Amino acid sequence: MKTNTLYAALCGAFLLSAATLATAETSTAPAGSPITHPIDNAKIAVSADYRASKEQIEADYKTAKANCVSMSGNAKDVCIKQAKGDKKVAMAELEAKREGTPHAMYEVQKAKAEAAYEVAQEKCDDQKGADKSACKSQAKADKMKAVAEAKAKVASK
């Protein structure tokens, strides 16, 4: 009797593992992605074009940051925030190009909104009192609106 029970348990385990492996072979690509295989995605990530684009983004950032050195005060701070924002947006666009998903496009829009917000916040530092407070509130409202629009755009696709 024990051999029949053992045999049944082994057969059940074998069938369960076969079913698990069959589902593991299906595509795990994000919805809307033109890349259906993770290895293909990895090939793009290590391709010469991808690396060259990434290096170009870094070089552009260093150049933009170097241009800020001659400035002083808040103008320098604004310039640095602009350079950092441009880098974040460019990196998000590069990743969106690689991934090709609606979520990646959302991340691009979000990066643009955050970069604009950071620059606007820094520009607000030139003002004083109620004007500064109103400026910062407007910058935050603009960011929230842009992020909400990006979410709505992704949800509609």
Coordinates of N, CA, C and O in Angstrom, one line a residue:
M1 N 0.8 -1.2 0.0 CA 0.0 0.0 0.0 C 0.9 1.3 0.0 O 0.5 2.2 -0.6
K2 N 2.0 1.2 0.7 CA 2.8 2.4 0.8 C 3.4 2.7 -0.6 O 3.7 3.9 -0.9
T3 N 3.7 1.7 -1.4 CA 4.3 2.0 -2.7 C 3.3 2.7 -3.6 O 3.7 3.5 -4.4
N4 N 2.0 2.3 -3.5 CA 1.0 3.0 -4.3 C 0.9 4.5 -4.0 O 0.7 5.3 -4.8
T5 N 0.9 4.7 -2.7 CA 0.9 6.1 -2.2 C 2.1 6.9 -2.6 O 2.0 8.0 -3.1
L6 N 3.2 6.3 -2.5 CA 4.5 6.9 -3.0 C 4.5 7.2 -4.5 O 4.8 8.3 -4.9
Y7 N 4.0 6.2 -5.2 CA 3.9 6.3 -6.7 C 2.9 7.5 -7.1 O 3.2 8.3 -7.9
A8 N 1.8 7.6 -6.4 CA 0.8 8.6 -6.7 C 1.4 10.0 -6.4 O 1.2 11.0 -7.1
A9 N 2.1 10.1 -5.2 CA 2.7 11.4 -4.8 C 3.8 11.8 -5.8 O 3.8 13.0 -6.2
L10 N 4.6 10.9 -6.3 CA 5.6 11.2 -7.3 C 5.0 11.6 -8.6 O 5.5 12.6 -9.3
C11 N 4.0 10.9 -9.1 CA 3.3 11.3 -10.3 C 2.7 12.7 -10.2 O 2.8 13.5 -11.1
G12 N 2.1 13.0 -9.1 CA 1.5 14.3 -8.9 C 2.5 15.4 -8.9 O 2.3 16.4 -9.5
A13 N 3.6 15.1 -8.2 CA 4.7 16.1 -8.2 C 5.3 16.4 -9.6 O 5.6 17.5 -10.0
F14 N 5.4 15.3 -10.3 CA 6.0 15.4 -11.7 C 5.0 16.2 -12.6 O 5.4 17.1 -13.3
L15 N 3.7 15.9 -12.5 CA 2.8 16.7 -13.3 C 2.7 18.1 -12.9 O 2.6 19.0 -13.7
L16 N 2.8 18.4 -11.6 CA 2.8 19.8 -11.1 C 4.0 20.5 -11.6 O 3.9 21.7 -12.0
S17 N 5.2 19.9 -11.6 CA 6.4 20.6 -12.0 C 6.3 20.8 -13.5 O 6.8 21.8 -14.0
A18 N 5.8 19.9 -14.3 CA 5.7 20.0 -15.7 C 4.7 21.2 -16.0 O 5.0 22.0 -17.0
A19 N 3.7 21.3 -15.3 CA 2.7 22.5 -15.6 C 3.4 23.8 -15.2 O 3.2 24.8 -15.9
T20 N 4.2 23.8 -14.2 CA 4.9 25.0 -13.8 C 5.9 25.4 -14.8 O 6.0 26.6 -15.1
L21 N 6.7 24.5 -15.3 CA 7.7 24.8 -16.3 C 7.0 25.3 -17.6 O 7.5 26.1 -18.3
A22 N 5.9 24.7 -18.0 CA 5.2 25.1 -19.2 C 4.8 26.6 -19.1 O 4.9 27.3 -20.1
T23 N 4.3 27.0 -18.0 CA 3.9 28.4 -17.8 C 5.1 29.3 -17.7 O 5.0 30.5 -18.1
A24 N 6.2 28.8 -17.3 CA 7.4 29.7 -17.2 C 8.0 30.0 -18.5 O 8.8 30.9 -18.7
E25 N 7.7 29.2 -19.5 CA 8.2 29.4 -20.9 C 7.5 30.5 -21.6 O 8.0 31.0 -22.6
T26 N 6.4 31.0 -21.1 CA 5.6 32.0 -21.8 C 6.4 33.3 -21.7 O 7.2 33.5 -20.8
S27 N 6.0 34.3 -22.5 CA 6.7 35.6 -22.5 C 6.4 36.4 -21.2 O 5.3 36.4 -20.7
T28 N 7.4 37.0 -20.7 CA 7.3 37.9 -19.5 C 7.5 39.3 -19.9 O 7.7 40.1 -19.0
A29 N 7.4 39.7 -21.2 CA 7.6 41.0 -21.6 C 6.4 41.9 -21.1 O 5.3 41.4 -21.0
P30 N 6.6 43.1 -20.8 CA 5.5 44.0 -20.3 C 4.5 44.2 -21.5 O 4.9 44.1 -22.6
A31 N 3.3 44.5 -21.1 CA 2.3 44.7 -22.1 C 2.6 45.9 -23.0 O 3.1 46.9 -22.6
G32 N 2.5 45.7 -24.3 CA 2.8 46.7 -25.3 C 4.2 46.7 -25.7 O 4.6 47.5 -26.5
S33 N 5.0 45.8 -25.2 CA 6.5 45.8 -25.5 C 6.7 45.1 -26.8 O 6.2 44.0 -27.0
P34 N 7.5 45.7 -27.7 CA 7.8 45.0 -29.0 C 8.8 43.9 -28.8 O 8.9 43.1 -29.6
I35 N 9.4 43.9 -27.6 CA 10.4 42.9 -27.3 C 9.7 41.7 -26.6 O 9.2 42.0 -25.5
T36 N 9.8 40.5 -27.1 CA 9.0 39.4 -26.5 C 9.9 38.5 -25.7 O 9.4 37.6 -25.1
H37 N 11.2 38.8 -25.7 CA 12.1 37.9 -25.0 C 13.0 38.7 -24.2 O 13.7 39.6 -24.7
P38 N 13.2 38.3 -22.9 CA 14.1 39.1 -22.0 C 15.5 39.2 -22.6 O 16.2 40.2 -22.4
I39 N 16.0 38.1 -23.2 CA 17.4 38.1 -23.7 C 17.5 39.2 -24.8 O 18.5 39.8 -24.9
D40 N 16.5 39.3 -25.7 CA 16.5 40.3 -26.7 C 16.6 41.7 -26.1 O 17.4 42.6 -26.6
N41 N 15.9 41.9 -25.0 CA 15.9 43.2 -24.3 C 17.3 43.4 -23.8 O 17.8 44.5 -23.8
A42 N 18.0 42.4 -23.2 CA 19.3 42.5 -22.7 C 20.3 42.8 -23.8 O 21.2 43.6 -23.6
K43 N 20.1 42.3 -25.0 CA 21.0 42.5 -26.1 C 21.0 44.0 -26.5 O 22.0 44.6 -26.8
I44 N 19.8 44.6 -26.5 CA 19.6 46.0 -26.8 C 20.3 46.8 -25.7 O 21.0 47.8 -26.0
A45 N 20.2 46.4 -24.5 CA 20.8 47.2 -23.4 C 22.3 47.2 -23.4 O 23.0 48.1 -22.9
V46 N 22.9 46.2 -24.0 CA 24.4 46.1 -24.1 C 24.9 46.4 -25.5 O 26.1 46.3 -25.8
S47 N 24.0 46.8 -26.4 CA 24.4 47.1 -27.8 C 25.3 48.3 -27.8 O 25.3 49.2 -26.9
A48 N 26.1 48.5 -28.9 CA 27.0 49.6 -29.1 C 26.2 50.9 -29.2 O 26.6 51.9 -28.6
D49 N 25.1 50.9 -29.8 CA 24.3 52.1 -30.0 C 23.8 52.6 -28.6 O 23.8 53.8 -28.3
Y50 N 23.3 51.7 -27.8 CA 22.8 52.0 -26.5 C 23.9 52.6 -25.6 O 23.7 53.6 -25.0
R51 N 25.0 51.9 -25.6 CA 26.2 52.4 -24.8 C 26.6 53.8 -25.3 O 27.0 54.7 -24.5
A52 N 26.7 54.0 -26.6 CA 27.1 55.2 -27.2 C 26.1 56.3 -26.8 O 26.6 57.5 -26.5
S53 N 24.9 56.0 -26.9 CA 23.8 57.0 -26.5 C 24.0 57.4 -25.0 O 23.9 58.6 -24.7
K54 N 24.2 56.4 -24.2 CA 24.4 56.7 -22.8 C 25.6 57.5 -22.5 O 25.6 58.5 -21.7
E55 N 26.7 57.2 -23.2 CA 28.0 58.0 -23.0 C 27.8 59.4 -23.6 O 28.3 60.4 -23.0
Q56 N 27.0 59.6 -24.6 CA 26.7 60.9 -25.2 C 25.9 61.8 -24.2 O 26.1 62.9 -24.0
I57 N 24.9 61.1 -23.5 CA 24.1 61.8 -22.5 C 25.1 62.3 -21.3 O 24.9 63.4 -20.9
E58 N 26.0 61.4 -20.9 CA 26.9 61.8 -19.9 C 27.8 63.0 -20.3 O 28.1 63.9 -19.5
A59 N 28.3 62.9 -21.6 CA 29.1 64.0 -22.1 C 28.4 65.3 -22.2 O 28.9 66.4 -21.8
D60 N 27.1 65.2 -22.6 CA 26.3 66.4 -22.7 C 26.1 67.0 -21.3 O 26.1 68.3 -21.1
Y61 N 25.8 66.2 -20.3 CA 25.6 66.6 -19.0 C 26.9 67.3 -18.4 O 26.8 68.4 -17.8
K62 N 28.1 66.7 -18.7 CA 29.3 67.3 -18.2 C 29.6 68.7 -18.8 O 30.0 69.6 -18.2
T63 N 29.3 68.8 -20.1 CA 29.4 70.0 -20.8 C 28.5 71.1 -20.3 O 28.9 72.2 -20.1
A64 N 27.2 70.7 -20.1 CA 26.3 71.7 -19.6 C 26.6 72.1 -18.2 O 26.5 73.3 -17.8
K65 N 27.1 71.2 -17.4 CA 27.5 71.5 -16.0 C 28.7 72.4 -16.0 O 28.9 73.3 -15.2
A66 N 29.7 72.2 -17.0 CA 30.9 73.0 -17.1 C 30.5 74.4 -17.5 O 31.2 75.4 -17.1
N67 N 29.5 74.6 -18.3 CA 29.0 75.9 -18.7 C 28.4 76.7 -17.5 O 28.4 77.9 -17.5
C68 N 28.0 76.0 -16.5 CA 27.5 76.7 -15.3 C 28.5 77.2 -14.4 O 28.2 78.1 -13.5
V69 N 29.8 76.8 -14.5 CA 30.9 77.2 -13.6 C 31.1 78.7 -13.7 O 31.3 79.3 -12.6
S70 N 31.0 79.3 -14.8 CA 31.2 80.7 -15.0 C 30.1 81.6 -14.3 O 30.3 82.8 -14.1
M71 N 29.0 81.0 -14.0 CA 27.9 81.7 -13.5 C 28.0 81.8 -11.9 O 28.9 81.2 -11.4
S72 N 27.2 82.7 -11.3 CA 27.3 82.8 -9.9 C 25.9 82.9 -9.3 O 24.9 83.2 -10.0
G73 N 25.7 82.7 -8.0 CA 24.5 82.9 -7.3 C 23.4 81.9 -7.8 O 23.7 80.8 -8.1
N74 N 22.2 82.4 -7.8 CA 21.1 81.5 -8.1 C 21.1 81.1 -9.6 O 20.6 80.0 -9.9
A75 N 21.6 81.9 -10.5 CA 21.7 81.6 -11.9 C 22.5 80.3 -12.1 O 22.2 79.5 -12.9
K76 N 23.6 80.2 -11.3 CA 24.4 79.0 -11.3 C 23.6 77.8 -10.9 O 23.6 76.7 -11.5
D77 N 22.8 77.9 -9.8 CA 22.0 76.9 -9.3 C 20.9 76.4 -10.3 O 20.7 75.2 -10.5
V78 N 20.3 77.4 -10.9 CA 19.3 77.1 -12.0 C 19.9 76.3 -13.1 O 19.4 75.4 -13.6
C79 N 21.1 76.8 -13.5 CA 21.8 76.1 -14.6 C 22.1 74.7 -14.3 O 22.0 73.8 -15.1
I80 N 22.6 74.4 -13.1 CA 22.9 73.1 -12.7 C 21.7 72.2 -12.6 O 21.7 71.0 -13.1
K81 N 20.6 72.7 -12.1 CA 19.3 72.0 -12.0 C 18.8 71.7 -13.5 O 18.3 70.6 -13.7
Q82 N 19.0 72.6 -14.4 CA 18.6 72.4 -15.8 C 19.4 71.3 -16.4 O 18.9 70.4 -17.1
A83 N 20.7 71.3 -16.1 CA 21.6 70.3 -16.7 C 21.2 68.9 -16.1 O 21.2 67.9 -16.9
K84 N 21.0 68.8 -14.8 CA 20.6 67.5 -14.2 C 19.2 67.1 -14.7 O 19.1 65.9 -15.0
G85 N 18.3 68.0 -14.9 CA 17.0 67.7 -15.4 C 17.1 67.1 -16.9 O 16.4 66.1 -17.2
D86 N 17.9 67.8 -17.7 CA 18.1 67.4 -19.1 C 18.7 66.0 -19.1 O 18.3 65.1 -20.0
K87 N 19.6 65.7 -18.2 CA 20.2 64.3 -18.2 C 19.2 63.3 -17.8 O 19.1 62.2 -18.4
K88 N 18.4 63.6 -16.8 CA 17.3 62.6 -16.3 C 16.3 62.3 -17.4 O 15.9 61.2 -17.7
V89 N 15.9 63.4 -18.1 CA 15.0 63.2 -19.2 C 15.6 62.4 -20.4 O 15.0 61.5 -20.9
A90 N 16.8 62.7 -20.7 CA 17.5 62.0 -21.8 C 17.6 60.5 -21.4 O 17.5 59.6 -22.3
M91 N 18.0 60.2 -20.2 CA 18.1 58.8 -19.7 C 16.8 58.1 -19.8 O 16.7 57.0 -20.2
A92 N 15.7 58.8 -19.4 CA 14.4 58.2 -19.4 C 14.0 57.9 -20.8 O 13.3 56.9 -21.1
E93 N 14.3 58.9 -21.8 CA 14.0 58.7 -23.2 C 14.7 57.5 -23.7 O 14.2 56.7 -24.5
L94 N 16.0 57.3 -23.3 CA 16.8 56.2 -23.8 C 16.2 54.9 -23.3 O 16.1 53.9 -24.1
E95 N 15.8 54.9 -22.1 CA 15.2 53.6 -21.5 C 13.8 53.4 -22.2 O 13.5 52.2 -22.4
A96 N 13.1 54.4 -22.5 CA 11.8 54.2 -23.1 C 12.0 53.7 -24.5 O 11.2 52.8 -25.0
K97 N 13.0 54.1 -25.2 CA 13.3 53.6 -26.5 C 13.7 52.1 -26.4 O 13.3 51.3 -27.3
R98 N 14.4 51.8 -25.4 CA 14.9 50.4 -25.2 C 13.7 49.5 -24.9 O 13.5 48.4 -25.4
E99 N 12.9 50.0 -23.9 CA 11.8 49.1 -23.4 C 10.6 49.1 -24.4 O 9.9 48.1 -24.6
G100 N 10.2 50.3 -24.8 CA 9.1 50.4 -25.8 C 7.7 50.2 -25.1 O 6.8 49.7 -25.8
T101 N 7.6 50.4 -23.8 CA 6.3 50.2 -23.2 C 5.6 51.5 -22.8 O 6.2 52.5 -22.7
P102 N 4.3 51.4 -22.6 CA 3.6 52.6 -22.2 C 4.1 53.2 -20.9 O 4.2 54.4 -20.7
H103 N 4.5 52.3 -20.0 CA 5.0 52.7 -18.7 C 6.3 53.5 -18.9 O 6.5 54.5 -18.2
A104 N 7.1 53.0 -19.8 CA 8.4 53.7 -20.0 C 8.1 55.1 -20.6 O 8.8 56.1 -20.2
M105 N 7.1 55.3 -21.4 CA 6.7 56.6 -21.9 C 6.2 57.5 -20.8 O 6.4 58.7 -20.7
Y106 N 5.5 56.8 -19.8 CA 5.0 57.6 -18.6 C 6.2 58.1 -17.8 O 6.2 59.2 -17.4
E107 N 7.2 57.2 -17.7 CA 8.4 57.6 -17.0 C 9.1 58.8 -17.6 O 9.7 59.7 -16.9
V108 N 9.1 58.9 -19.0 CA 9.6 60.0 -19.7 C 8.9 61.3 -19.3 O 9.5 62.3 -19.0
Q109 N 7.6 61.2 -19.4 CA 6.7 62.4 -19.1 C 6.9 62.8 -17.6 O 7.0 64.0 -17.3
K110 N 7.0 61.8 -16.7 CA 7.3 62.1 -15.3 C 8.6 62.8 -15.1 O 8.7 63.8 -14.3
A111 N 9.6 62.3 -15.8 CA 11.0 62.9 -15.7 C 11.0 64.3 -16.2 O 11.6 65.2 -15.6
K112 N 10.2 64.6 -17.3 CA 10.1 66.0 -17.8 C 9.4 66.9 -16.8 O 9.9 68.0 -16.6
A113 N 8.4 66.4 -16.2 CA 7.6 67.2 -15.2 C 8.5 67.5 -14.0 O 8.5 68.6 -13.5
E114 N 9.2 66.4 -13.5 CA 10.1 66.6 -12.3 C 11.3 67.6 -12.6 O 11.6 68.4 -11.8
A115 N 11.8 67.5 -13.8 CA 12.9 68.4 -14.2 C 12.4 69.8 -14.3 O 13.1 70.7 -13.8
A116 N 11.3 70.0 -14.9 CA 10.7 71.4 -15.0 C 10.4 71.9 -13.6 O 10.6 73.1 -13.3
Y117 N 9.9 71.1 -12.7 CA 9.6 71.4 -11.3 C 10.9 71.9 -10.6 O 10.9 72.9 -9.9
E118 N 11.9 71.1 -10.7 CA 13.2 71.4 -10.0 C 13.7 72.8 -10.5 O 14.2 73.6 -9.7
V119 N 13.7 73.0 -11.8 CA 14.2 74.3 -12.3 C 13.3 75.4 -11.9 O 13.8 76.5 -11.4
A120 N 12.0 75.2 -11.9 CA 11.1 76.3 -11.5 C 11.3 76.6 -10.0 O 11.3 77.8 -9.6
Q121 N 11.5 75.6 -9.2 CA 11.7 75.8 -7.7 C 12.9 76.6 -7.5 O 13.0 77.5 -6.7
E122 N 14.0 76.3 -8.3 CA 15.2 77.1 -8.2 C 15.1 78.5 -8.6 O 15.6 79.4 -8.0
K123 N 14.3 78.7 -9.7 CA 14.0 80.1 -10.2 C 13.2 80.9 -9.2 O 13.4 82.1 -9.1
C124 N 12.4 80.2 -8.4 CA 11.6 80.9 -7.4 C 12.4 81.5 -6.3 O 12.0 82.4 -5.6
D125 N 13.6 80.9 -6.1 CA 14.5 81.5 -5.1 C 15.0 82.9 -5.3 O 15.5 83.5 -4.4
D126 N 14.8 83.4 -6.6 CA 15.1 84.8 -6.9 C 14.1 85.7 -6.3 O 14.4 86.9 -6.1
Q127 N 12.9 85.2 -5.9 CA 11.9 86.1 -5.4 C 11.8 86.1 -3.9 O 12.5 85.3 -3.3
K128 N 11.0 86.9 -3.3 CA 11.0 87.1 -1.9 C 9.5 87.0 -1.4 O 8.6 87.4 -2.2
G129 N 9.3 86.6 -0.2 CA 8.0 86.7 0.5 C 6.9 85.9 -0.2 O 7.0 84.8 -0.6
A130 N 5.7 86.6 -0.4 CA 4.5 86.0 -0.9 C 4.7 85.6 -2.4 O 4.2 84.6 -2.8
D131 N 5.5 86.4 -3.1 CA 5.8 86.0 -4.5 C 6.5 84.7 -4.6 O 6.3 83.9 -5.5
K132 N 7.5 84.5 -3.7 CA 8.3 83.3 -3.7 C 7.4 82.1 -3.4 O 7.4 81.0 -4.0
S133 N 6.5 82.3 -2.4 CA 5.6 81.2 -2.0 C 4.6 80.9 -3.1 O 4.3 79.7 -3.4
A134 N 4.1 81.9 -3.8 CA 3.2 81.7 -4.9 C 3.9 81.0 -6.0 O 3.3 80.1 -6.7
C135 N 5.1 81.4 -6.3 CA 5.9 80.8 -7.4 C 6.1 79.3 -7.1 O 5.9 78.5 -8.0
K136 N 6.4 79.0 -5.9 CA 6.7 77.5 -5.5 C 5.4 76.7 -5.6 O 5.4 75.6 -6.1
S137 N 4.3 77.3 -5.2 CA 3.0 76.7 -5.3 C 2.6 76.4 -6.7 O 2.1 75.3 -7.0
Q138 N 2.8 77.4 -7.6 CA 2.5 77.3 -9.0 C 3.4 76.2 -9.6 O 2.9 75.4 -10.4
A139 N 4.6 76.1 -9.2 CA 5.6 75.1 -9.8 C 5.1 73.7 -9.4 O 5.1 72.8 -10.2
K140 N 4.6 73.6 -8.1 CA 4.1 72.3 -7.7 C 2.9 71.9 -8.4 O 2.7 70.7 -8.8
A141 N 2.0 72.9 -8.6 CA 0.7 72.6 -9.3 C 1.0 72.2 -10.7 O 0.3 71.3 -11.2
D142 N 1.9 72.8 -11.4 CA 2.3 72.5 -12.8 C 2.8 71.1 -12.8 O 2.5 70.3 -13.8
K143 N 3.6 70.7 -11.9 CA 4.2 69.3 -11.8 C 3.1 68.3 -11.6 O 3.0 67.3 -12.4
M144 N 2.2 68.6 -10.7 CA 1.1 67.6 -10.4 C 0.2 67.5 -11.6 O -0.2 66.4 -12.0
K145 N 0.0 68.6 -12.3 CA -0.9 68.5 -13.5 C -0.2 67.7 -14.6 O -0.8 66.9 -15.3
A146 N 1.1 67.9 -14.8 CA 1.8 67.2 -15.9 C 1.9 65.7 -15.6 O 1.7 64.8 -16.5
V147 N 2.1 65.3 -14.3 CA 2.1 63.9 -13.9 C 0.7 63.3 -14.1 O 0.6 62.1 -14.6
A148 N -0.3 64.0 -13.7 CA -1.7 63.5 -13.9 C -2.0 63.3 -15.4 O -2.6 62.3 -15.7
E149 N -1.6 64.2 -16.2 CA -1.8 64.1 -17.7 C -1.0 62.8 -18.2 O -1.5 62.1 -19.1
A150 N 0.2 62.6 -17.7 CA 1.0 61.5 -18.1 C 0.3 60.2 -17.7 O 0.2 59.2 -18.5
K151 N -0.2 60.1 -16.5 CA -1.0 59.0 -16.0 C -2.2 58.7 -16.9 O -2.5 57.6 -17.2
A152 N -2.9 59.8 -17.2 CA -4.1 59.6 -18.0 C -3.8 59.1 -19.4 O -4.5 58.3 -19.9
K153 N -2.7 59.6 -19.9 CA -2.3 59.2 -21.3 C -2.0 57.7 -21.3 O -2.3 57.0 -22.2
V154 N -1.3 57.2 -20.2 CA -0.9 55.8 -20.1 C -2.2 55.0 -19.9 O -2.3 53.9 -20.5
A155 N -3.1 55.5 -19.1 CA -4.3 54.7 -18.8 C -5.2 54.6 -20.1 O -5.9 53.6 -20.2
S156 N -5.1 55.6 -20.9 CA -6.0 55.5 -22.1 C -5.4 54.6 -23.2 O -6.1 54.2 -24.1
K157 N -4.2 54.2 -23.1 CA -3.6 53.3 -24.1 C -3.8 51.8 -23.7 O -4.1 51.3 -22.8

